[in-house]
Amino acid sequence: MILHKCTPAELDDRARRAEHHMNIALESRRWNLAQRYREEMRALAAECARRDKKA
């Protein structure tokens, strides 16, 4: 899914899901997966910041 096409609710859902999966990956010491979900959260945060600047 392309982030700029997501609704704010979809962005929130994706962020919650990414955080949840990152925490599970950290608990199981799956560092590569944790890094992947951390990058997803950063991308979501950047898209939210971009939208806030627009508004």
mmCIF file of N, CA, C and O in Angstrom:
data_model
loop_
_atom_site.group_PDB
_atom_site.id
_atom_site.type_symbol
_atom_site.label_atom_id
_atom_site.label_comp_id
_atom_site.label_asym_id
_atom_site.label_seq_id
_atom_site.Cartn_x
_atom_site.Cartn_y
_atom_site.Cartn_z
ATOM 1 N N MET A 1 0.842 -1.179 0.000
ATOM 2 C CA MET A 1 0.000 0.000 0.000
ATOM 3 C C MET A 1 0.889 1.246 0.000
ATOM 4 O O MET A 1 1.869 1.318 0.726
ATOM 5 N N ILE A 2 0.537 2.197 -0.827
ATOM 6 C CA ILE A 2 1.299 3.439 -0.923
ATOM 7 C C ILE A 2 0.806 4.393 0.162
ATOM 8 O O ILE A 2 -0.391 4.639 0.290
ATOM 9 N N LEU A 3 1.747 4.919 0.946
ATOM 10 C CA LEU A 3 1.373 5.689 2.133
ATOM 11 C C LEU A 3 0.611 6.960 1.813
ATOM 12 O O LEU A 3 -0.290 7.338 2.560
ATOM 13 N N HIS A 4 0.936 7.639 0.729
ATOM 14 C CA HIS A 4 0.247 8.905 0.456
ATOM 15 C C HIS A 4 -1.215 8.693 0.078
ATOM 16 O O HIS A 4 -1.995 9.638 0.089
ATOM 17 N N LYS A 5 -1.610 7.460 -0.211
ATOM 18 C CA LYS A 5 -3.005 7.158 -0.532
ATOM 19 C C LYS A 5 -3.787 6.674 0.687
ATOM 20 O O LYS A 5 -4.992 6.488 0.611
ATOM 21 N N CYS A 6 -3.113 6.456 1.806
ATOM 22 C CA CYS A 6 -3.762 5.970 3.027
ATOM 23 C C CYS A 6 -4.549 7.090 3.703
ATOM 24 O O CYS A 6 -4.129 8.237 3.710
ATOM 25 N N THR A 7 -5.651 6.710 4.303
ATOM 26 C CA THR A 7 -6.388 7.660 5.134
ATOM 27 C C THR A 7 -5.655 7.771 6.474
ATOM 28 O O THR A 7 -4.839 6.899 6.812
ATOM 29 N N PRO A 8 -5.939 8.819 7.251
ATOM 30 C CA PRO A 8 -5.311 8.912 8.580
ATOM 31 C C PRO A 8 -5.594 7.687 9.455
ATOM 32 O O PRO A 8 -4.708 7.230 10.184
ATOM 33 N N ALA A 9 -6.795 7.131 9.352
ATOM 34 C CA ALA A 9 -7.119 5.938 10.142
ATOM 35 C C ALA A 9 -6.258 4.749 9.709
ATOM 36 O O ALA A 9 -5.793 3.967 10.547
ATOM 37 N N GLU A 10 -6.034 4.607 8.414
ATOM 38 C CA GLU A 10 -5.190 3.518 7.918
ATOM 39 C C GLU A 10 -3.746 3.692 8.367
ATOM 40 O O GLU A 10 -3.073 2.721 8.709
ATOM 41 N N LEU A 11 -3.268 4.937 8.384
ATOM 42 C CA LEU A 11 -1.911 5.199 8.879
ATOM 43 C C LEU A 11 -1.798 4.807 10.346
ATOM 44 O O LEU A 11 -0.805 4.199 10.760
ATOM 45 N N ASP A 12 -2.798 5.169 11.147
ATOM 46 C CA ASP A 12 -2.793 4.801 12.568
ATOM 47 C C ASP A 12 -2.777 3.287 12.743
ATOM 48 O O ASP A 12 -2.032 2.759 13.567
ATOM 49 N N ASP A 13 -3.593 2.593 11.964
ATOM 50 C CA ASP A 13 -3.642 1.131 12.049
ATOM 51 C C ASP A 13 -2.295 0.517 11.689
ATOM 52 O O ASP A 13 -1.810 -0.397 12.363
ATOM 53 N N ARG A 14 -1.687 1.017 10.619
ATOM 54 C CA ARG A 14 -0.384 0.496 10.200
ATOM 55 C C ARG A 14 0.672 0.753 11.268
ATOM 56 O O ARG A 14 1.513 -0.100 11.538
ATOM 57 N N ALA A 15 0.637 1.939 11.884
ATOM 58 C CA ALA A 15 1.615 2.267 12.923
ATOM 59 C C ALA A 15 1.444 1.358 14.135
ATOM 60 O O ALA A 15 2.424 0.853 14.690
ATOM 61 N N ARG A 16 0.205 1.129 14.545
ATOM 62 C CA ARG A 16 -0.045 0.245 15.687
ATOM 63 C C ARG A 16 0.435 -1.173 15.388
ATOM 64 O O ARG A 16 1.061 -1.825 16.213
ATOM 65 N N ARG A 17 0.115 -1.639 14.185
ATOM 66 C CA ARG A 17 0.520 -2.988 13.787
ATOM 67 C C ARG A 17 2.041 -3.112 13.720
ATOM 68 O O ARG A 17 2.616 -4.092 14.198
ATOM 69 N N ALA A 18 2.704 -2.111 13.154
ATOM 70 C CA ALA A 18 4.166 -2.142 13.057
ATOM 71 C C ALA A 18 4.797 -2.137 14.447
ATOM 72 O O ALA A 18 5.762 -2.870 14.703
ATOM 73 N N GLU A 19 4.259 -1.312 15.355
ATOM 74 C CA GLU A 19 4.801 -1.271 16.715
ATOM 75 C C GLU A 19 4.621 -2.617 17.409
ATOM 76 O O GLU A 19 5.535 -3.125 18.068
ATOM 77 N N HIS A 20 3.453 -3.205 17.247
ATOM 78 C CA HIS A 20 3.170 -4.505 17.864
ATOM 79 C C HIS A 20 4.146 -5.572 17.346
ATOM 80 O O HIS A 20 4.760 -6.306 18.126
ATOM 81 N N HIS A 21 4.314 -5.633 16.031
ATOM 82 C CA HIS A 21 5.206 -6.633 15.447
ATOM 83 C C HIS A 21 6.662 -6.365 15.818
ATOM 84 O O HIS A 21 7.438 -7.304 16.009
ATOM 85 N N MET A 22 7.040 -5.090 15.916
ATOM 86 C CA MET A 22 8.406 -4.766 16.319
ATOM 87 C C MET A 22 8.665 -5.250 17.741
ATOM 88 O O MET A 22 9.718 -5.829 18.030
ATOM 89 N N ASN A 23 7.710 -5.030 18.641
ATOM 90 C CA ASN A 23 7.874 -5.486 20.023
ATOM 91 C C ASN A 23 8.002 -7.007 20.106
ATOM 92 O O ASN A 23 8.830 -7.523 20.858
ATOM 93 N N ILE A 24 7.205 -7.720 19.317
ATOM 94 C CA ILE A 24 7.301 -9.186 19.297
ATOM 95 C C ILE A 24 8.674 -9.603 18.781
ATOM 96 O O ILE A 24 9.315 -10.506 19.334
ATOM 97 N N ALA A 25 9.142 -8.943 17.718
ATOM 98 C CA ALA A 25 10.454 -9.272 17.147
ATOM 99 C C ALA A 25 11.570 -9.001 18.148
ATOM 100 O O ALA A 25 12.510 -9.794 18.270
ATOM 101 N N LEU A 26 11.463 -7.901 18.883
ATOM 102 C CA LEU A 26 12.489 -7.585 19.885
ATOM 103 C C LEU A 26 12.499 -8.614 21.009
ATOM 104 O O LEU A 26 13.558 -9.034 21.469
ATOM 105 N N GLU A 27 11.303 -9.022 21.454
ATOM 106 C CA GLU A 27 11.217 -10.015 22.520
ATOM 107 C C GLU A 27 11.825 -11.345 22.086
ATOM 108 O O GLU A 27 12.430 -12.047 22.890
ATOM 109 N N SER A 28 11.663 -11.690 20.811
ATOM 110 C CA SER A 28 12.228 -12.951 20.333
ATOM 111 C C SER A 28 13.629 -12.788 19.751
ATOM 112 O O SER A 28 14.176 -13.736 19.212
ATOM 113 N N ARG A 29 14.170 -11.574 19.900
ATOM 114 C CA ARG A 29 15.534 -11.262 19.444
ATOM 115 C C ARG A 29 15.726 -11.522 17.960
ATOM 116 O O ARG A 29 16.743 -12.023 17.521
ATOM 117 N N ARG A 30 14.708 -11.153 17.196
ATOM 118 C CA ARG A 30 14.784 -11.255 15.736
ATOM 119 C C ARG A 30 15.111 -9.858 15.226
ATOM 120 O O ARG A 30 14.234 -9.095 14.848
ATOM 121 N N TRP A 31 16.392 -9.527 15.286
ATOM 122 C CA TRP A 31 16.838 -8.153 15.042
ATOM 123 C C TRP A 31 16.513 -7.665 13.633
ATOM 124 O O TRP A 31 16.173 -6.501 13.443
ATOM 125 N N ASN A 32 16.605 -8.548 12.639
ATOM 126 C CA ASN A 32 16.315 -8.117 11.274
ATOM 127 C C ASN A 32 14.842 -7.736 11.111
ATOM 128 O O ASN A 32 14.509 -6.755 10.449
ATOM 129 N N LEU A 33 13.955 -8.499 11.751
ATOM 130 C CA LEU A 33 12.533 -8.157 11.692
ATOM 131 C C LEU A 33 12.244 -6.878 12.476
ATOM 132 O O LEU A 33 11.440 -6.049 12.047
ATOM 133 N N ALA A 34 12.879 -6.729 13.614
ATOM 134 C CA ALA A 34 12.683 -5.521 14.414
ATOM 135 C C ALA A 34 13.099 -4.294 13.608
ATOM 136 O O ALA A 34 12.399 -3.278 13.606
ATOM 137 N N GLN A 35 14.215 -4.398 12.903
ATOM 138 C CA GLN A 35 14.682 -3.284 12.080
ATOM 139 C C GLN A 35 13.688 -2.977 10.959
ATOM 140 O O GLN A 35 13.424 -1.828 10.658
ATOM 141 N N ARG A 36 13.127 -4.010 10.368
ATOM 142 C CA ARG A 36 12.148 -3.813 9.290
ATOM 143 C C ARG A 36 10.922 -3.040 9.790
ATOM 144 O O ARG A 36 10.462 -2.102 9.141
ATOM 145 N N TYR A 37 10.404 -3.426 10.941
ATOM 146 C CA TYR A 37 9.222 -2.746 11.479
ATOM 147 C C TYR A 37 9.565 -1.347 11.988
ATOM 148 O O TYR A 37 8.744 -0.434 11.918
ATOM 149 N N ARG A 38 10.789 -1.159 12.464
ATOM 150 C CA ARG A 38 11.235 0.176 12.881
ATOM 151 C C ARG A 38 11.255 1.105 11.660
ATOM 152 O O ARG A 38 10.823 2.259 11.739
ATOM 153 N N GLU A 39 11.726 0.595 10.532
ATOM 154 C CA GLU A 39 11.750 1.393 9.309
ATOM 155 C C GLU A 39 10.337 1.715 8.827
ATOM 156 O O GLU A 39 10.072 2.810 8.340
ATOM 157 N N GLU A 40 9.422 0.767 8.983
ATOM 158 C CA GLU A 40 8.013 1.014 8.635
ATOM 159 C C GLU A 40 7.456 2.147 9.501
ATOM 160 O O GLU A 40 6.768 3.040 9.003
ATOM 161 N N MET A 41 7.772 2.130 10.796
ATOM 162 C CA MET A 41 7.283 3.179 11.692
ATOM 163 C C MET A 41 7.871 4.538 11.315
ATOM 164 O O MET A 41 7.179 5.547 11.364
ATOM 165 N N ARG A 42 9.143 4.558 10.916
ATOM 166 C CA ARG A 42 9.766 5.813 10.480
ATOM 167 C C ARG A 42 9.101 6.353 9.229
ATOM 168 O O ARG A 42 8.878 7.556 9.100
ATOM 169 N N ALA A 43 8.782 5.475 8.290
ATOM 170 C CA ALA A 43 8.113 5.896 7.055
ATOM 171 C C ALA A 43 6.728 6.464 7.368
ATOM 172 O O ALA A 43 6.320 7.487 6.807
ATOM 173 N N LEU A 44 6.032 5.819 8.276
ATOM 174 C CA LEU A 44 4.707 6.314 8.670
ATOM 175 C C LEU A 44 4.812 7.669 9.363
ATOM 176 O O LEU A 44 4.017 8.577 9.097
ATOM 177 N N ALA A 45 5.797 7.822 10.229
ATOM 178 C CA ALA A 45 5.990 9.102 10.921
ATOM 179 C C ALA A 45 6.326 10.209 9.924
ATOM 180 O O ALA A 45 5.832 11.336 10.047
ATOM 181 N N ALA A 46 7.137 9.890 8.919
ATOM 182 C CA ALA A 46 7.495 10.886 7.904
ATOM 183 C C ALA A 46 6.270 11.295 7.097
ATOM 184 O O ALA A 46 6.086 12.481 6.779
ATOM 185 N N GLU A 47 5.416 10.346 6.780
ATOM 186 C CA GLU A 47 4.201 10.681 6.023
ATOM 187 C C GLU A 47 3.262 11.542 6.867
ATOM 188 O O GLU A 47 2.685 12.514 6.367
ATOM 189 N N CYS A 48 3.149 11.242 8.147
ATOM 190 C CA CYS A 48 2.314 12.069 9.027
ATOM 191 C C CYS A 48 2.871 13.484 9.136
ATOM 192 O O CYS A 48 2.116 14.456 9.086
ATOM 193 N N ALA A 49 4.184 13.599 9.259
ATOM 194 C CA ALA A 49 4.819 14.919 9.344
ATOM 195 C C ALA A 49 4.610 15.706 8.048
ATOM 196 O O ALA A 49 4.327 16.905 8.082
ATOM 197 N N ARG A 50 4.695 15.010 6.910
ATOM 198 C CA ARG A 50 4.480 15.665 5.627
ATOM 199 C C ARG A 50 3.048 16.207 5.536
ATOM 200 O O ARG A 50 2.822 17.324 5.103
ATOM 201 N N ARG A 51 2.097 15.418 6.006
ATOM 202 C CA ARG A 51 0.696 15.863 5.969
ATOM 203 C C ARG A 51 0.449 17.023 6.926
ATOM 204 O O ARG A 51 -0.314 17.922 6.614
ATOM 205 N N ASP A 52 1.126 16.997 8.072
ATOM 206 C CA ASP A 52 0.962 18.097 9.033
ATOM 207 C C ASP A 52 1.505 19.398 8.456
ATOM 208 O O ASP A 52 0.932 20.470 8.684
ATOM 209 N N LYS A 53 2.603 19.335 7.709
ATOM 210 C CA LYS A 53 3.166 20.543 7.085
ATOM 211 C C LYS A 53 2.227 21.111 6.045
ATOM 212 O O LYS A 53 2.112 22.312 5.897
ATOM 213 N N LYS A 54 1.551 20.201 5.312
ATOM 214 C CA LYS A 54 0.608 20.627 4.280
ATOM 215 C C LYS A 54 -0.587 21.371 4.864
ATOM 216 O O LYS A 54 -1.087 22.309 4.272
ATOM 217 N N ALA A 55 -1.041 20.918 6.003
ATOM 218 C CA ALA A 55 -2.275 21.463 6.604
ATOM 219 C C ALA A 55 -2.099 22.804 7.214
ATOM 220 O O ALA A 55 -1.368 23.595 7.192
#
